[in-house]
PDB file of C-alpha atoms and ligand atoms in Angstrom:
ATOM      1  CA  UNK A 227      -0.390  45.400  -9.163  1.00 50.00           C
ATOM      2  CA  UNK A 228      -1.320  46.057 -12.779  1.00 53.00           C
ATOM      3  CA  UNK A 229      -3.006  43.099 -14.314  1.00 49.00           C
ATOM      4  CA  UNK A 230      -5.692  42.378 -16.812  1.00 50.00           C
ATOM      5  CA  UNK A 231      -8.754  40.786 -15.280  1.00 56.00           C
ATOM      6  CA  UNK A 232      -8.164  37.628 -17.317  1.00 71.00           C
ATOM      7  CA  UNK A 233      -4.663  37.067 -15.960  1.00 82.00           C
ATOM      8  CA  UNK A 234      -4.599  34.586 -13.122  1.00 88.00           C
ATOM      9  CA  UNK A 235      -1.886  34.278 -10.538  1.00 93.00           C
ATOM     10  CA  UNK A 236      -1.160  31.139  -8.575  1.00 94.00           C
ATOM     11  CA  UNK A 237      -2.445  31.317  -5.035  1.00 91.00           C
ATOM     12  CA  UNK A 238       0.714  29.842  -3.592  1.00 91.00           C
ATOM     13  CA  UNK A 239       3.071  31.686  -5.936  1.00 93.00           C
ATOM     14  CA  UNK A 240       1.654  35.231  -6.419  1.00 92.00           C
ATOM     15  CA  UNK A 241       4.223  36.067  -9.115  1.00 93.00           C
ATOM     16  CA  UNK A 242       3.506  33.085 -11.328  1.00 93.00           C
ATOM     17  CA  UNK A 243       0.936  33.586 -14.051  1.00 93.00           C
ATOM     18  CA  UNK A 244      -1.267  30.673 -14.826  1.00 93.00           C
ATOM     19  CA  UNK A 245      -4.309  29.590 -16.773  1.00 90.00           C
ATOM     20  CA  UNK A 246      -5.109  26.625 -14.553  1.00 91.00           C
ATOM     21  CA  UNK A 247      -7.751  26.515 -11.853  1.00 93.00           C
ATOM     22  CA  UNK A 248      -8.414  23.788  -9.343  1.00 94.00           C
ATOM     23  CA  UNK A 249     -11.565  22.073 -10.594  1.00 92.00           C
ATOM     24  CA  UNK A 250     -12.882  21.623  -7.081  1.00 92.00           C
ATOM     25  CA  UNK A 251     -12.301  24.941  -5.277  1.00 94.00           C
ATOM     26  CA  UNK A 252     -11.658  27.086  -8.410  1.00 93.00           C
ATOM     27  CA  UNK A 253      -8.470  28.478  -6.933  1.00 93.00           C
ATOM     28  CA  UNK A 254      -5.884  29.561  -9.555  1.00 94.00           C
ATOM     29  CA  UNK A 255      -2.896  27.234  -9.442  1.00 94.00           C
ATOM     30  CA  UNK A 256       0.358  27.099 -11.363  1.00 94.00           C
ATOM     31  CA  UNK A 257       1.709  23.965 -13.040  1.00 91.00           C
ATOM     32  CA  UNK A 258       3.888  23.282 -10.004  1.00 91.00           C
ATOM     33  CA  UNK A 259       0.921  23.319  -7.611  1.00 92.00           C
ATOM     34  CA  UNK A 260      -1.486  21.416  -9.827  1.00 93.00           C
ATOM     35  CA  UNK A 261      -1.971  17.714  -9.216  1.00 91.00           C
ATOM     36  CA  UNK A 262      -3.435  15.678 -12.052  1.00 90.00           C
ATOM     37  CA  UNK A 263      -6.195  13.479 -10.640  1.00 87.00           C
ATOM     38  CA  UNK A 264      -8.559  11.153 -12.529  1.00 86.00           C
ATOM     39  CA  UNK A 265     -11.110  13.980 -12.471  1.00 86.00           C
ATOM     40  CA  UNK A 266      -8.769  16.756 -13.654  1.00 89.00           C
ATOM     41  CA  UNK A 267      -6.329  19.245 -12.122  1.00 92.00           C
ATOM     42  CA  UNK A 268      -6.667  19.932  -8.430  1.00 93.00           C
ATOM     43  CA  UNK A 269      -4.774  22.046  -5.930  1.00 94.00           C
ATOM     44  CA  UNK A 270      -2.671  20.266  -3.316  1.00 91.00           C
ATOM     45  CA  UNK A 271      -5.057  21.299  -0.511  1.00 91.00           C
ATOM     46  CA  UNK A 272      -8.010  19.626  -2.191  1.00 91.00           C
ATOM     47  CA  UNK A 273      -6.017  16.493  -2.954  1.00 89.00           C
ATOM     48  CA  UNK A 274      -4.841  16.293   0.642  1.00 87.00           C
ATOM     49  CA  UNK A 275      -8.322  16.699   2.122  1.00 86.00           C
ATOM     50  CA  UNK A 276      -9.599  14.065  -0.286  1.00 81.00           C
ATOM     51  CA  UNK A 277      -6.883  11.605   0.696  1.00 78.00           C
ATOM     52  CA  UNK A 278      -7.816  12.023   4.348  1.00 77.00           C
ATOM     53  CA  UNK A 279     -11.286  10.606   3.740  1.00 76.00           C
ATOM     54  CA  UNK A 280      -9.666   7.446   2.312  1.00 78.00           C
ATOM     55  CA  UNK A 281      -7.334   7.231   5.255  1.00 85.00           C
ATOM     56  CA  UNK A 282      -9.402   5.724   8.045  1.00 89.00           C
ATOM     57  CA  UNK A 283      -6.807   3.541   9.764  1.00 92.00           C
ATOM     58  CA  UNK A 284      -6.089   4.127  13.455  1.00 92.00           C
ATOM     59  CA  UNK A 285      -2.776   3.487  15.218  1.00 93.00           C
ATOM     60  CA  UNK A 286      -3.521   0.003  16.534  1.00 95.00           C
ATOM     61  CA  UNK A 287      -4.592  -1.111  13.051  1.00 96.00           C
ATOM     62  CA  UNK A 288      -0.921  -0.937  12.082  1.00 96.00           C
ATOM     63  CA  UNK A 289       0.113  -3.176  14.975  1.00 97.00           C
ATOM     64  CA  UNK A 290      -2.688  -5.654  14.251  1.00 97.00           C
ATOM     65  CA  UNK A 291      -2.030  -5.738  10.513  1.00 97.00           C
ATOM     66  CA  UNK A 292       1.746  -6.104  10.853  1.00 97.00           C
ATOM     67  CA  UNK A 293       1.438  -8.787  13.543  1.00 98.00           C
ATOM     68  CA  UNK A 294      -1.147 -10.873  11.709  1.00 98.00           C
ATOM     69  CA  UNK A 295       0.550 -10.602   8.318  1.00 98.00           C
ATOM     70  CA  UNK A 296       4.005 -11.469   9.690  1.00 98.00           C
ATOM     71  CA  UNK A 297       2.838 -14.440  11.806  1.00 97.00           C
ATOM     72  CA  UNK A 298       0.633 -15.985   9.103  1.00 97.00           C
ATOM     73  CA  UNK A 299       3.288 -15.467   6.428  1.00 97.00           C
ATOM     74  CA  UNK A 300       5.877 -17.055   8.703  1.00 96.00           C
ATOM     75  CA  UNK A 301       3.725 -20.140   9.367  1.00 95.00           C
ATOM     76  CA  UNK A 302       3.043 -20.476   5.642  1.00 96.00           C
ATOM     77  CA  UNK A 303       6.737 -20.182   4.883  1.00 94.00           C
ATOM     78  CA  UNK A 304       7.549 -23.044   7.266  1.00 90.00           C
ATOM     79  CA  UNK A 305       4.957 -25.213   5.505  1.00 92.00           C
ATOM     80  CA  UNK A 306       6.577 -24.682   2.092  1.00 91.00           C
ATOM     81  CA  UNK A 307       9.407 -27.045   3.020  1.00 82.00           C
ATOM     82  CA  UNK A 308       6.806 -29.842   3.345  1.00 86.00           C
ATOM     83  CA  UNK A 309       4.715 -29.069   0.282  1.00 89.00           C
ATOM     84  CA  UNK A 310       7.638 -28.210  -2.023  1.00 87.00           C
ATOM     85  CA  UNK A 311       6.538 -27.699  -5.605  1.00 89.00           C
ATOM     86  CA  UNK A 312       2.888 -27.161  -4.605  1.00 93.00           C
ATOM     87  CA  UNK A 313       3.981 -23.869  -3.076  1.00 94.00           C
ATOM     88  CA  UNK A 314       3.437 -22.318  -6.503  1.00 94.00           C
ATOM     89  CA  UNK A 315      -0.267 -23.153  -6.329  1.00 94.00           C
ATOM     90  CA  UNK A 316      -0.878 -22.643  -2.637  1.00 95.00           C
ATOM     91  CA  UNK A 317       1.073 -19.416  -2.015  1.00 97.00           C
ATOM     92  CA  UNK A 318      -1.438 -17.134  -3.830  1.00 96.00           C
ATOM     93  CA  UNK A 319      -4.200 -18.747  -1.787  1.00 96.00           C
ATOM     94  CA  UNK A 320      -2.211 -18.008   1.387  1.00 97.00           C
ATOM     95  CA  UNK A 321      -1.897 -14.396   0.214  1.00 97.00           C
ATOM     96  CA  UNK A 322      -5.666 -14.086  -0.040  1.00 97.00           C
ATOM     97  CA  UNK A 323      -6.139 -15.649   3.397  1.00 97.00           C
ATOM     98  CA  UNK A 324      -3.639 -13.211   4.941  1.00 98.00           C
ATOM     99  CA  UNK A 325      -5.264 -10.213   3.222  1.00 97.00           C
ATOM    100  CA  UNK A 326      -8.715 -11.231   4.447  1.00 96.00           C
ATOM    101  CA  UNK A 327      -7.428 -11.867   7.970  1.00 97.00           C
ATOM    102  CA  UNK A 328      -5.819  -8.406   8.045  1.00 97.00           C
ATOM    103  CA  UNK A 329      -8.924  -6.742   6.645  1.00 95.00           C
ATOM    104  CA  UNK A 330     -11.120  -8.495   9.199  1.00 95.00           C
ATOM    105  CA  UNK A 331      -8.813  -7.505  12.070  1.00 96.00           C
ATOM    106  CA  UNK A 332      -8.741  -3.813  11.129  1.00 95.00           C
ATOM    107  CA  UNK A 333     -12.512  -3.859  10.529  1.00 93.00           C
ATOM    108  CA  UNK A 334     -12.090  -2.702   6.943  1.00 89.00           C
ATOM    109  CA  UNK A 335     -10.388   0.516   7.960  1.00 91.00           C
ATOM    110  CA  UNK A 336      -7.829   1.489   5.368  1.00 90.00           C
ATOM    111  CA  UNK A 337      -4.857   3.593   4.388  1.00 91.00           C
ATOM    112  CA  UNK A 338      -2.191   3.232   1.776  1.00 89.00           C
ATOM    113  CA  UNK A 339       0.503   2.992   4.422  1.00 92.00           C
ATOM    114  CA  UNK A 340      -1.430   0.264   6.223  1.00 95.00           C
ATOM    115  CA  UNK A 341      -1.466  -1.813   3.039  1.00 95.00           C
ATOM    116  CA  UNK A 342       2.205  -1.167   2.344  1.00 95.00           C
ATOM    117  CA  UNK A 343       3.287  -2.045   5.874  1.00 97.00           C
ATOM    118  CA  UNK A 344       1.163  -5.224   5.741  1.00 97.00           C
ATOM    119  CA  UNK A 345       2.987  -6.215   2.555  1.00 97.00           C
ATOM    120  CA  UNK A 346       6.377  -5.542   4.153  1.00 97.00           C
ATOM    121  CA  UNK A 347       5.351  -7.609   7.202  1.00 98.00           C
ATOM    122  CA  UNK A 348       4.235 -10.447   4.911  1.00 98.00           C
ATOM    123  CA  UNK A 349       7.558 -10.396   3.082  1.00 97.00           C
ATOM    124  CA  UNK A 350       9.551 -10.379   6.331  1.00 97.00           C
ATOM    125  CA  UNK A 351       7.430 -13.180   7.820  1.00 97.00           C
ATOM    126  CA  UNK A 352       7.922 -15.240   4.679  1.00 96.00           C
ATOM    127  CA  UNK A 353      11.673 -14.702   4.597  1.00 94.00           C
ATOM    128  CA  UNK A 354      12.207 -15.221   8.326  1.00 93.00           C
ATOM    129  CA  UNK A 355      12.850 -18.985   8.043  1.00 87.00           C
ATOM    130  CA  UNK A 356      15.383 -18.242   5.298  1.00 86.00           C
ATOM    131  CA  UNK A 357      17.111 -15.551   7.351  1.00 86.00           C
ATOM    132  CA  UNK A 358      17.241 -17.643  10.522  1.00 84.00           C
ATOM    133  CA  UNK A 359      18.428 -20.608   8.471  1.00 79.00           C
ATOM    134  CA  UNK A 360      21.232 -18.544   6.991  1.00 77.00           C
ATOM    135  CA  UNK A 361      22.142 -17.189  10.405  1.00 75.00           C
ATOM    136  CA  UNK A 362      22.310 -20.734  11.797  1.00 75.00           C
ATOM    137  CA  UNK A 363      24.480 -21.864   8.894  1.00 69.00           C
ATOM    138  CA  UNK A 364      22.006 -24.264   7.275  1.00 63.00           C
ATOM    139  CA  UNK A 365      22.937 -22.935   3.890  1.00 59.00           C
ATOM    140  CA  UNK A 366      23.120 -26.324   2.187  1.00 55.00           C
ATOM    141  CA  UNK A 367      20.614 -28.405   4.176  1.00 53.00           C
ATOM    142  CA  UNK A 368      17.590 -26.143   4.197  1.00 57.00           C
ATOM    143  CA  UNK A 369      15.765 -25.910   0.836  1.00 65.00           C
ATOM    144  CA  UNK A 370      15.479 -22.155   0.387  1.00 81.00           C
ATOM    145  CA  UNK A 371      13.922 -22.041  -3.015  1.00 88.00           C
ATOM    146  CA  UNK A 372      10.346 -22.649  -1.840  1.00 90.00           C
ATOM    147  CA  UNK A 373      10.270 -20.118   0.983  1.00 92.00           C
ATOM    148  CA  UNK A 374      11.644 -17.521  -1.451  1.00 93.00           C
ATOM    149  CA  UNK A 375       9.151 -18.387  -4.206  1.00 94.00           C
ATOM    150  CA  UNK A 376       6.434 -18.433  -1.571  1.00 96.00           C
ATOM    151  CA  UNK A 377       7.407 -15.015  -0.184  1.00 96.00           C
ATOM    152  CA  UNK A 378       7.317 -13.454  -3.616  1.00 97.00           C
ATOM    153  CA  UNK A 379       3.898 -14.910  -4.473  1.00 97.00           C
ATOM    154  CA  UNK A 380       2.284 -14.427  -1.091  1.00 97.00           C
ATOM    155  CA  UNK A 381       3.391 -10.800  -0.786  1.00 97.00           C
ATOM    156  CA  UNK A 382       2.168  -9.777  -4.223  1.00 96.00           C
ATOM    157  CA  UNK A 383      -1.207 -11.525  -3.939  1.00 96.00           C
ATOM    158  CA  UNK A 384      -1.705 -10.232  -0.393  1.00 96.00           C
ATOM    159  CA  UNK A 385      -1.007  -6.634  -1.386  1.00 96.00           C
ATOM    160  CA  UNK A 386      -3.116  -6.824  -4.519  1.00 94.00           C
ATOM    161  CA  UNK A 387      -6.020  -8.353  -2.633  1.00 94.00           C
ATOM    162  CA  UNK A 388      -5.808  -5.882   0.245  1.00 93.00           C
ATOM    163  CA  UNK A 389      -5.213  -2.675  -1.681  1.00 90.00           C
ATOM    164  CA  UNK A 390      -6.872  -3.523  -4.987  1.00 81.00           C
ATOM    165  CA  UNK A 391     -10.453  -3.866  -3.826  1.00 56.00           C
ATOM    166  CA  UNK A 392     -12.490  -0.714  -3.299  1.00 47.00           C
ATOM    167  CA  UNK A 393     -14.720  -0.730  -0.277  1.00 40.00           C
TER     168      UNK A 393
HETATM  169 ZN1   ZN B 936      -8.688  23.133  -4.710  1.00 84.27          ZN
HETATM  170 ZN1   ZN B 937       1.996  27.697  -7.564  1.00 84.27          ZN
END
């Protein structure tokens, strides 16, 4: 191969010339392989190995998190029919309680997927009374507006609280 010493070729694509280097391992990478991180361009290998250190959740954390989030969200959703309008004020508080309960149960282990699945479980738990009500044909009798408002608020606060805080 004839090449000037200054010409770099991507490590993953030997025919692609590039001027970029991974700022962690110094490996030449092309634009396709480079990942822009807050600290500059990195190769996909470095990004992956970095993500692993943030990913500490173990398999039963998922079961714990999903179970706790769904059950607590479901109980809260049932209560909204009693508290009505006050749901708007109490739902974010419920979201914080659920996030803290999940975090306590998984002993502060973390992963992005764990947070996402917890949010999905919260949403499903919150909507369960609505879904069962619809299935049973209580379309007119059951006041759906509060469980739906509640689900929206509780899911967003829960996710923000759980995923937003750096440990
Ligand atoms: Zn690298
Ligand atoms: Zn490449």
